[in-house]
Short mmCIF file of C-alpha atoms in Angstrom, two decimals:
data_model
loop_
_atom_site.label_atom_id
_atom_site.label_comp_id
_atom_site.label_asym_id
_atom_site.label_seq_id
_atom_site.Cartn_x
_atom_site.Cartn_y
_atom_site.Cartn_z
CA MET A 1 119.15 -114.15 -90.28
CA SER A 2 117.57 -111.10 -88.66
CA TYR A 3 114.93 -108.98 -90.36
CA SER A 4 117.34 -106.05 -90.56
CA SER A 5 119.95 -108.12 -92.40
CA LEU A 6 117.29 -109.51 -94.72
CA TRP A 7 116.14 -105.97 -95.48
CA SER A 8 119.71 -104.79 -96.10
CA HIS A 9 120.31 -107.70 -98.46
CA ALA A 10 117.04 -106.94 -100.26
CA VAL A 11 118.06 -103.34 -100.83
CA ASN A 12 121.37 -104.58 -102.21
CA ALA A 13 119.57 -106.92 -104.63
CA ALA A 14 117.18 -104.20 -105.75
CA GLU A 15 120.01 -101.70 -106.09
CA GLN A 16 122.10 -104.05 -108.22
CA LEU A 17 119.20 -104.78 -110.55
CA ALA A 18 118.23 -101.11 -110.73
CA ARG A 19 121.80 -100.02 -111.39
CA HIS A 20 122.02 -102.53 -114.25
CA VAL A 21 118.81 -101.19 -115.79
CA ILE A 22 119.52 -97.49 -115.39
CA GLU A 23 123.23 -97.41 -116.24
CA THR A 24 123.29 -99.81 -119.21
CA ARG A 25 123.44 -98.11 -122.63
CA PHE A 26 122.69 -99.47 -126.08
CA GLU A 27 126.44 -99.55 -126.75
CA ASP A 28 126.83 -102.00 -123.85
CA LEU A 29 124.63 -104.62 -125.51
CA PRO A 30 126.53 -107.37 -127.34
CA SER A 31 125.54 -107.95 -130.96
CA ASP A 32 123.83 -111.28 -130.28
CA ALA A 33 121.64 -109.66 -127.62
CA VAL A 34 120.65 -106.91 -130.06
CA GLU A 35 119.77 -109.43 -132.78
CA LYS A 36 117.74 -111.63 -130.44
CA THR A 37 115.89 -108.59 -129.10
CA LYS A 38 114.94 -107.63 -132.66
CA ILE A 39 113.74 -111.16 -133.39
CA PHE A 40 111.46 -111.31 -130.38
CA ILE A 41 110.16 -107.76 -130.75
CA LEU A 42 108.99 -108.64 -134.27
CA ASP A 43 107.66 -112.01 -133.15
CA SER A 44 105.66 -110.53 -130.26
CA PHE A 45 104.43 -107.63 -132.41
CA GLY A 46 102.97 -110.04 -134.96
CA VAL A 47 101.49 -112.33 -132.35
CA GLY A 48 99.83 -109.31 -130.73
CA VAL A 49 98.13 -108.48 -134.03
CA SER A 50 96.71 -112.00 -134.40
CA GLY A 51 95.57 -111.94 -130.78
CA SER A 52 93.11 -109.17 -131.64
CA ALA A 53 90.89 -111.88 -133.18
CA ALA A 54 91.22 -114.46 -130.39
CA VAL A 55 88.39 -115.67 -128.17
CA HIS A 56 87.27 -112.98 -125.66
CA ALA A 57 89.41 -110.24 -127.29
CA ALA A 58 86.40 -108.23 -128.47
CA SER A 59 84.64 -108.56 -125.10
CA LEU A 60 87.74 -107.41 -123.25
CA LEU A 61 88.08 -104.43 -125.59
CA ARG A 62 84.52 -103.31 -124.84
CA ALA A 63 85.08 -103.66 -121.10
CA VAL A 64 88.40 -101.80 -121.13
CA GLN A 65 86.93 -98.94 -123.16
CA ASP A 66 84.63 -98.31 -120.19
CA TRP A 67 87.64 -97.67 -117.94
CA GLY A 68 88.05 -94.21 -119.43
CA SER A 69 88.82 -92.37 -122.64
CA GLY A 70 92.15 -91.25 -124.02
CA ASP A 71 94.33 -91.65 -127.08
CA ASP A 72 97.79 -92.29 -125.66
CA ALA A 73 98.48 -95.59 -127.39
CA THR A 74 97.41 -98.05 -130.08
CA VAL A 75 95.70 -101.41 -129.62
CA LEU A 76 97.56 -103.72 -132.01
CA GLY A 77 95.59 -104.77 -135.08
CA LEU A 78 92.77 -102.28 -134.47
CA ASP A 79 92.03 -98.62 -135.18
CA THR A 80 91.48 -98.03 -131.45
CA ARG A 81 93.52 -95.77 -129.18
CA LEU A 82 93.27 -95.82 -125.40
CA PRO A 83 95.05 -94.49 -122.31
CA ALA A 84 98.52 -96.01 -122.01
CA ALA A 85 97.64 -98.35 -119.14
CA SER A 86 94.56 -99.65 -120.96
CA ALA A 87 96.43 -100.19 -124.23
CA ALA A 88 99.22 -101.98 -122.36
CA PHE A 89 96.65 -104.30 -120.77
CA LEU A 90 94.97 -105.22 -124.06
CA ASN A 91 98.16 -105.60 -126.07
CA CYS A 92 99.63 -107.83 -123.39
CA VAL A 93 96.52 -110.02 -123.40
CA GLN A 94 96.66 -110.18 -127.21
CA ILE A 95 100.31 -111.23 -127.21
CA HIS A 96 99.58 -114.11 -124.82
CA ASN A 97 96.00 -115.17 -125.52
CA GLN A 98 96.97 -117.72 -128.19
CA GLU A 99 99.96 -119.24 -126.31
CA PHE A 100 102.13 -118.10 -129.24
CA ASP A 101 104.48 -115.75 -127.34
CA CYS A 102 108.18 -116.45 -126.82
CA VAL A 103 109.35 -118.10 -123.61
CA HIS A 104 112.40 -118.36 -121.37
CA GLU A 105 112.37 -122.06 -120.55
CA GLY A 106 114.76 -121.89 -117.59
CA ALA A 107 112.68 -119.16 -115.94
CA VAL A 108 109.37 -120.76 -117.02
CA LEU A 109 107.82 -117.50 -118.18
CA HIS A 110 107.10 -115.25 -121.17
CA PRO A 111 109.48 -112.31 -120.63
CA MET A 112 108.78 -110.21 -123.74
CA THR A 113 104.99 -110.23 -123.40
CA THR A 114 104.61 -107.78 -120.53
CA ALA A 115 107.73 -105.81 -121.49
CA LEU A 116 106.74 -105.03 -125.08
CA ALA A 117 103.09 -104.29 -124.28
CA ALA A 118 104.00 -101.83 -121.54
CA GLY A 119 107.01 -100.45 -123.41
CA LEU A 120 105.16 -99.68 -126.64
CA ALA A 121 102.32 -98.01 -124.73
CA ALA A 122 104.75 -95.87 -122.73
CA ALA A 123 106.71 -94.99 -125.87
CA GLU A 124 103.58 -93.82 -127.70
CA GLN A 125 102.50 -91.79 -124.69
CA MET A 126 105.88 -90.05 -124.83
CA GLY A 127 105.55 -89.29 -128.54
CA GLY A 128 107.85 -92.16 -129.50
CA VAL A 129 111.37 -93.25 -128.62
CA THR A 130 114.37 -94.18 -130.74
CA GLY A 131 114.85 -97.74 -131.88
CA ARG A 132 118.03 -97.90 -129.82
CA ASP A 133 116.17 -96.91 -126.69
CA LEU A 134 113.44 -99.47 -127.36
CA LEU A 135 115.98 -102.25 -127.94
CA THR A 136 117.85 -101.36 -124.76
CA ALA A 137 114.71 -101.22 -122.64
CA MET A 138 113.49 -104.58 -123.93
CA ALA A 139 116.81 -106.37 -123.39
CA LEU A 140 117.02 -105.04 -119.83
CA ALA A 141 113.39 -105.91 -119.07
CA ILE A 142 114.08 -109.51 -120.07
CA ASP A 143 117.10 -109.55 -117.74
CA VAL A 144 114.83 -108.58 -114.85
CA THR A 145 111.84 -110.84 -115.56
CA ALA A 146 113.87 -113.89 -116.55
CA GLY A 147 116.31 -113.27 -113.71
CA LEU A 148 113.53 -113.49 -111.15
CA GLY A 149 112.31 -116.71 -112.72
CA ILE A 150 115.78 -118.24 -112.82
CA ALA A 151 116.26 -117.37 -109.15
CA SER A 152 113.40 -119.71 -108.25
CA ARG A 153 114.19 -123.19 -106.96
CA SER A 154 110.58 -124.28 -106.57
CA LYS A 155 107.63 -125.20 -108.74
CA MET A 156 105.15 -122.48 -109.62
CA LYS A 157 102.17 -121.63 -107.44
CA PHE A 158 101.83 -118.11 -108.78
CA PHE A 159 101.72 -117.57 -112.55
CA ARG A 160 105.27 -116.37 -113.02
CA PRO A 161 104.78 -114.61 -116.40
CA ALA A 162 102.47 -112.21 -114.53
CA SER A 163 103.93 -112.13 -111.01
CA ALA A 164 107.53 -111.70 -112.24
CA GLY A 165 106.57 -110.08 -115.53
CA ILE A 166 105.36 -106.90 -113.88
CA PHE A 167 108.90 -106.18 -112.67
CA GLY A 168 110.46 -106.48 -116.13
CA ALA A 169 107.69 -104.40 -117.65
CA THR A 170 108.20 -101.75 -114.97
CA ALA A 171 111.93 -101.73 -115.73
CA ALA A 172 111.18 -101.20 -119.44
CA VAL A 173 108.86 -98.26 -118.81
CA ALA A 174 111.23 -96.72 -116.27
CA LYS A 175 114.16 -97.01 -118.68
CA LEU A 176 112.21 -95.36 -121.51
CA ARG A 177 111.03 -92.57 -119.22
CA GLY A 178 114.54 -91.80 -117.98
CA PHE A 179 114.02 -92.72 -114.33
CA THR A 180 116.76 -92.55 -111.75
CA GLN A 181 117.81 -95.66 -109.88
CA ALA A 182 115.83 -94.55 -106.81
CA GLN A 183 112.71 -93.95 -108.91
CA LEU A 184 112.94 -97.42 -110.43
CA ILE A 185 113.19 -99.03 -106.99
CA ASP A 186 110.14 -97.01 -105.94
CA ALA A 187 108.32 -98.21 -109.06
CA TRP A 188 109.24 -101.82 -108.33
CA GLY A 189 107.93 -101.42 -104.80
CA LEU A 190 104.67 -100.11 -106.23
CA ALA A 191 104.65 -103.00 -108.72
CA LEU A 192 104.99 -105.43 -105.81
CA ALA A 193 101.75 -103.99 -104.42
CA GLN A 194 100.05 -105.13 -107.66
CA ALA A 195 101.95 -108.36 -108.44
CA ALA A 196 99.48 -111.20 -108.83
CA GLY A 197 98.41 -114.18 -110.90
CA THR A 198 98.12 -117.83 -109.87
CA MET A 199 98.36 -121.22 -111.59
CA GLN A 200 94.66 -121.96 -111.01
CA PRO A 201 93.49 -120.63 -114.42
CA HIS A 202 96.26 -122.68 -116.03
CA ASP A 203 95.10 -125.84 -114.28
CA GLU A 204 91.54 -125.17 -115.43
CA GLY A 205 92.57 -124.05 -118.93
CA LEU A 206 90.87 -120.66 -118.81
CA ALA A 207 91.43 -117.41 -120.72
CA THR A 208 91.93 -115.75 -117.33
CA LEU A 209 95.57 -116.73 -117.79
CA ALA A 210 96.14 -114.02 -120.40
CA VAL A 211 94.15 -111.51 -118.36
CA GLN A 212 96.57 -112.01 -115.46
CA ILE A 213 99.50 -111.01 -117.67
CA GLY A 214 97.53 -108.04 -118.94
CA PHE A 215 97.14 -106.81 -115.38
CA ALA A 216 100.95 -106.95 -115.05
CA ALA A 217 101.52 -104.72 -118.09
CA ARG A 218 98.91 -102.24 -116.90
CA GLY A 219 100.39 -102.37 -113.41
CA ALA A 220 103.81 -101.43 -114.76
CA ILE A 221 102.43 -98.21 -116.26
CA VAL A 222 100.59 -97.43 -113.02
CA ALA A 223 103.66 -98.14 -110.88
CA CYS A 224 105.82 -95.81 -112.97
CA ASP A 225 103.17 -93.09 -112.97
CA PHE A 226 103.04 -93.22 -109.17
CA ALA A 227 106.83 -93.32 -108.78
CA ALA A 228 107.15 -90.31 -111.09
CA ALA A 229 104.65 -88.51 -108.85
CA GLY A 230 106.89 -89.14 -105.85
CA ILE A 231 104.98 -92.01 -104.23
CA PRO A 232 107.52 -94.21 -102.38
CA GLY A 233 107.76 -97.96 -102.72
CA PRO A 234 109.28 -100.44 -100.24
CA ARG A 235 113.03 -100.88 -100.64
CA GLY A 236 113.00 -104.58 -99.78
CA VAL A 237 111.01 -105.32 -102.90
CA ILE A 238 113.12 -108.21 -104.24
CA ASP A 239 114.00 -110.35 -101.22
CA GLY A 240 112.97 -108.49 -98.13
CA GLU A 241 111.11 -110.49 -95.50
CA PHE A 242 107.87 -109.82 -97.37
CA GLY A 243 109.45 -109.08 -100.75
CA TYR A 244 108.77 -110.79 -104.05
CA LEU A 245 110.99 -113.85 -103.72
CA ASN A 246 110.10 -114.73 -100.13
CA LEU A 247 106.38 -114.49 -100.80
CA TYR A 248 106.03 -115.83 -104.33
CA GLU A 249 108.77 -118.50 -104.52
CA THR A 250 109.14 -121.19 -101.85
CA ALA A 251 112.87 -121.61 -102.48
CA HIS A 252 115.13 -119.19 -104.31
CA ASP A 253 118.67 -117.90 -104.83
CA ILE A 254 119.10 -114.48 -106.45
CA GLU A 255 122.89 -114.29 -106.03
CA PRO A 256 123.89 -116.12 -109.26
CA VAL A 257 121.52 -113.87 -111.20
CA LEU A 258 123.06 -110.73 -109.74
CA ALA A 259 126.57 -112.02 -110.45
CA ASP A 260 125.69 -112.51 -114.13
CA LEU A 261 124.30 -109.00 -114.75
CA GLY A 262 126.08 -107.46 -117.72
CA ARG A 263 127.76 -110.78 -118.56
CA VAL A 264 124.84 -113.04 -119.44
CA TRP A 265 122.04 -111.50 -121.48
CA ARG A 266 118.84 -113.39 -120.82
CA ILE A 267 117.32 -112.38 -124.16
CA THR A 268 119.84 -114.73 -125.82
CA GLN A 269 118.27 -117.61 -123.85
CA VAL A 270 114.70 -116.96 -125.04
CA SER A 271 112.92 -119.57 -127.16
CA HIS A 272 110.67 -119.08 -130.16
CA LYS A 273 107.24 -120.70 -130.25
CA PRO A 274 106.66 -122.30 -133.66
CA TYR A 275 103.17 -123.47 -132.64
CA PRO A 276 100.30 -121.64 -130.83
CA THR A 277 100.21 -123.99 -127.85
CA GLY A 278 101.79 -124.16 -124.44
CA ARG A 279 105.57 -124.40 -124.91
CA ALA A 280 105.49 -127.65 -122.96
CA ALA A 281 103.75 -129.31 -125.95
CA HIS A 282 106.28 -128.19 -128.55
CA ALA A 283 108.89 -130.93 -128.14
CA GLY A 284 106.19 -133.55 -128.59
CA ILE A 285 104.75 -131.83 -131.66
CA SER A 286 108.16 -131.38 -133.30
CA GLY A 287 109.15 -134.93 -132.38
CA LEU A 288 106.01 -136.37 -133.94
CA LEU A 289 106.52 -134.37 -137.13
CA ALA A 290 110.17 -135.45 -137.32
CA LEU A 291 109.27 -139.13 -136.91
CA MET A 292 106.49 -138.88 -139.52
CA SER A 293 108.90 -137.29 -141.98
CA ALA A 294 111.73 -139.75 -141.34
CA HIS A 295 109.66 -142.95 -141.33
CA ARG A 296 106.84 -142.03 -143.72
CA PHE A 297 103.85 -143.08 -141.63
CA GLY A 298 100.45 -141.41 -141.37
CA GLU A 299 97.79 -141.07 -138.71
CA ASP A 300 95.94 -144.23 -139.78
CA GLU A 301 99.04 -146.34 -139.09
CA VAL A 302 99.47 -145.16 -135.49
CA GLU A 303 98.43 -147.41 -132.63
CA ARG A 304 99.90 -145.47 -129.70
CA VAL A 305 101.93 -142.31 -129.04
CA THR A 306 103.75 -141.92 -125.71
CA LEU A 307 105.48 -138.68 -124.71
CA LEU A 308 107.93 -139.14 -121.81
CA VAL A 309 108.47 -135.83 -120.01
CA PRO A 310 109.73 -134.10 -116.84
CA PRO A 311 107.09 -133.50 -114.14
CA LEU A 312 106.61 -129.83 -115.10
CA ILE A 313 105.71 -130.75 -118.68
CA HIS A 314 103.17 -133.30 -117.47
CA ARG A 315 101.67 -130.72 -115.15
CA LEU A 316 101.42 -128.12 -117.93
CA VAL A 317 100.16 -130.16 -120.91
CA GLY A 318 99.49 -133.70 -119.67
CA ARG A 319 95.80 -132.99 -119.05
CA PRO A 320 93.22 -135.26 -120.73
CA ILE A 321 91.29 -134.08 -123.77
CA GLU A 322 87.68 -133.12 -123.08
CA ARG A 323 84.75 -133.09 -125.47
CA ASP A 324 83.62 -129.54 -124.63
CA MET A 325 86.97 -128.06 -123.65
CA PRO A 326 87.49 -124.30 -124.09
CA VAL A 327 90.17 -123.15 -126.50
CA SER A 328 92.56 -122.16 -123.70
CA TYR A 329 92.35 -125.72 -122.35
CA ALA A 330 93.04 -127.20 -125.78
CA ARG A 331 96.19 -125.10 -126.17
CA LEU A 332 97.50 -126.72 -122.98
CA CYS A 333 96.53 -130.30 -123.92
CA PHE A 334 99.17 -132.38 -125.75
CA GLN A 335 96.60 -135.04 -126.60
CA TYR A 336 94.85 -132.44 -128.73
CA SER A 337 97.88 -130.71 -130.28
CA GLY A 338 99.57 -134.06 -130.91
CA ALA A 339 96.46 -135.26 -132.74
CA VAL A 340 96.49 -132.09 -134.86
CA ALA A 341 100.14 -132.72 -135.75
CA LEU A 342 99.36 -136.30 -136.79
CA GLN A 343 96.38 -135.19 -138.88
CA ARG A 344 97.75 -132.08 -140.57
CA GLY A 345 101.54 -132.23 -140.35
CA PHE A 346 101.54 -128.81 -138.65
CA VAL A 347 99.80 -126.88 -135.85
CA ASP A 348 98.57 -123.32 -136.41
CA ILE A 349 96.07 -120.74 -135.17
CA PRO A 350 93.03 -122.07 -137.12
CA ASP A 351 93.44 -125.45 -135.39
CA PHE A 352 92.08 -123.76 -132.27
CA TYR A 353 88.97 -122.27 -133.81
CA GLU A 354 85.80 -123.52 -132.14
CA SER A 355 84.82 -125.77 -135.05
CA ALA A 356 88.23 -127.48 -135.07
CA LEU A 357 88.04 -128.31 -131.36
CA ARG A 358 84.95 -130.51 -131.87
CA ASP A 359 86.30 -132.67 -134.74
CA PRO A 360 85.32 -136.29 -133.81
CA ALA A 361 88.16 -137.83 -135.82
CA ARG A 362 90.65 -135.62 -134.01
CA HIS A 363 89.27 -136.64 -130.62
CA ALA A 364 89.46 -140.32 -131.57
CA LEU A 365 93.08 -139.88 -132.60
CA ALA A 366 93.86 -138.02 -129.37
CA ALA A 367 92.70 -141.06 -127.38
CA ARG A 368 95.77 -142.91 -128.72
CA ILE A 369 98.15 -140.33 -127.21
CA ARG A 370 99.41 -140.33 -123.63
CA VAL A 371 101.86 -138.24 -121.60
CA GLU A 372 103.96 -139.95 -118.92
CA ILE A 373 106.41 -138.60 -116.31
CA ASP A 374 110.03 -139.66 -116.84
CA GLY A 375 111.28 -139.17 -113.27
CA ASN A 376 113.34 -136.00 -113.82
CA PRO A 377 113.97 -134.56 -110.30
CA ASN A 378 114.14 -130.89 -111.42
CA PRO A 379 110.78 -129.18 -110.69
CA ASN A 380 111.41 -126.54 -113.40
CA ALA A 381 112.91 -128.77 -116.14
CA MET A 382 111.29 -128.65 -119.59
CA SER A 383 113.76 -131.01 -121.27
CA PRO A 384 114.95 -133.54 -122.26
CA GLN A 385 111.91 -135.37 -123.58
CA ARG A 386 111.36 -138.58 -125.54
CA ILE A 387 108.56 -139.53 -127.92
CA GLU A 388 107.68 -143.09 -128.87
CA VAL A 389 105.24 -144.10 -131.61
CA ARG A 390 103.99 -147.67 -131.83
CA LEU A 391 102.62 -148.49 -135.28
CA LYS A 392 99.85 -150.96 -136.05
CA ASN A 393 102.34 -153.20 -137.86
CA GLY A 394 104.21 -153.71 -134.57
CA ALA A 395 107.12 -151.37 -135.30
CA THR A 396 108.16 -148.71 -132.79
CA ARG A 397 109.68 -145.38 -133.78
CA ALA A 398 111.28 -143.21 -131.10
CA LEU A 399 113.14 -139.93 -130.82
CA ASP A 400 115.02 -138.29 -127.94
CA ILE A 401 114.56 -134.52 -127.87
CA PRO A 402 117.33 -132.73 -125.94
CA ALA A 403 116.35 -129.25 -127.19
CA THR A 404 112.94 -128.19 -128.46
CA LEU A 405 112.62 -126.45 -131.83
CA GLY A 406 112.91 -122.72 -131.24
CA ALA A 407 115.27 -123.06 -128.26
CA PRO A 408 118.67 -121.31 -128.41
CA ASP A 409 120.35 -124.68 -129.08
CA ASN A 410 117.82 -125.49 -131.82
CA PRO A 411 116.77 -122.05 -133.14
CA LEU A 412 113.88 -121.40 -135.47
CA PRO A 413 115.32 -120.57 -138.92
CA ARG A 414 114.76 -117.01 -140.14
CA ASP A 415 112.43 -118.09 -142.93
CA ALA A 416 110.21 -119.91 -140.42
CA HIS A 417 110.35 -116.91 -138.06
CA LEU A 418 109.19 -114.57 -140.84
CA ALA A 419 106.57 -117.05 -142.07
CA LYS A 420 105.10 -117.12 -138.56
CA PHE A 421 105.05 -113.31 -138.45
CA ARG A 422 103.30 -113.07 -141.83
CA ARG A 423 100.66 -115.62 -140.83
CA CYS A 424 99.99 -113.75 -137.59
CA TRP A 425 99.75 -110.48 -139.53
CA SER A 426 96.99 -112.02 -141.64
CA TYR A 427 95.01 -113.49 -138.72
CA GLY A 428 94.04 -110.23 -136.96
CA ALA A 429 90.50 -109.05 -136.29
CA ARG A 430 90.79 -106.44 -139.06
CA PRO A 431 92.58 -106.88 -142.40
CA LEU A 432 96.05 -105.33 -142.42
CA ASP A 433 98.01 -104.34 -145.50
CA GLY A 434 100.48 -107.10 -146.34
CA GLN A 435 103.00 -104.51 -147.46
CA ALA A 436 102.73 -102.87 -144.04
CA GLY A 437 103.81 -106.19 -142.58
CA GLU A 438 106.82 -106.26 -144.89
CA ARG A 439 107.70 -102.73 -143.80
CA ALA A 440 107.49 -103.85 -140.17
CA ILE A 441 110.01 -106.61 -140.91
CA ALA A 442 112.34 -104.11 -142.58
CA LEU A 443 112.00 -101.57 -139.75
CA VAL A 444 112.80 -104.12 -137.05
CA ASP A 445 115.76 -105.45 -139.04
CA ARG A 446 117.20 -101.92 -138.80
CA LEU A 447 115.62 -100.97 -135.50
CA GLU A 448 118.78 -99.37 -134.14
CA GLU A 449 118.49 -96.82 -136.98
CA LEU A 450 114.83 -95.93 -136.31
CA ASP A 451 114.23 -92.38 -135.10
CA ASN A 452 110.71 -92.94 -133.75
CA SER A 453 109.18 -96.19 -132.53
CA ASN A 454 105.72 -94.88 -133.43
CA ASP A 455 106.60 -95.55 -137.08
CA LEU A 456 106.53 -99.26 -136.21
CA THR A 457 103.39 -99.20 -134.07
CA ALA A 458 101.47 -97.27 -136.74
CA LEU A 459 101.90 -100.17 -139.17
CA ALA A 460 99.63 -102.36 -137.00
CA VAL A 461 96.63 -100.06 -137.54
CA PRO A 462 94.16 -101.09 -140.28
CA GLU A 463 93.38 -98.63 -143.03
CA PRO A 464 90.04 -96.79 -142.69
#
């Protein structure tokens, strides 16, 4: 294929995606897409509040405040306002820094994280948008980010929630700001100039992972600012010779994604995270808890736990526990989160406080847990999985897990969804009014009736 034909095809791909974003109205969204968008807006909003208290959050805030002053937008959970790009950066970091943000398993990324952080900042900068406009922008952003992930046929080298996430976030901001199709393609081209993030921080278990996604949300605001000012972006942004797919994904096929635009809404494929760990650990955690409940055994009765997983899961959470591991490493270590599940019968944010990470009994229990590859040939598969528990009395208990709790085929019940939100609301760096949290739930339940999105954002600000 010649360069010219590649470029022509790339323009076609970008044009189809841009047309979908710009021309779709709220009335075009099916009811299940609207409901799922509400669920994951509320979920991400609450997680962003709790992230204000996470490791490194205060240090990042101080550093970002030195970038420049302004009061465009709110930092979730704090009484701090910053320029839109700075607020988008921090809120995006806060939504991801506890590994508690929703995920699209097929795309292997967190599509709402960059979209909501950038979208809320842009909306505040504009004086607020209607709930309908916010819902529409978020649903379309997820189509873009998840679509790029689904188009991949290769394992990740770049950190896809950041490298693909900037394009969905840019789509959200462009939609809210009323861009034309040409302006959105310009903005995507300018986003490509900033797209970054690799798997190295993930392999090392570092907080840099969340910072990479923060850069994507900030980059979306910057890209749209430049496009609005008339700065052109390359037209071959999606699959030109040096476009996103050809540079960031070794093998890819965007055509099925383009064919599904307007028919398949990717937000309906997004999974909840019931535990603040890498999603790859969730099937094992839920499986352990299910076996403990069904067979009535406790941690002292366990001789060995074996989690059989696809290669991607082993790569993401099969790392060995370490005595002095940082919190970001622990969130991506099934030996640790599995030991927490055995000990406590649940896994929550306080289990990743510094004191909890050093518990000798927990480390001893983790030594009985192993993660093994099951031979699945799909480099992006996250399921099925199987967990086996050998008890000290010689009995073996096992469970096959075709769909992880929180997945579309095994959704998190509403009461558990709201319980997670309320816990996150209470875990922020500053105390928030519990009744404000209840008002946030009520507002999002009726988000299509909301006149101004700032009414929601204002609830995440502590009282003086």
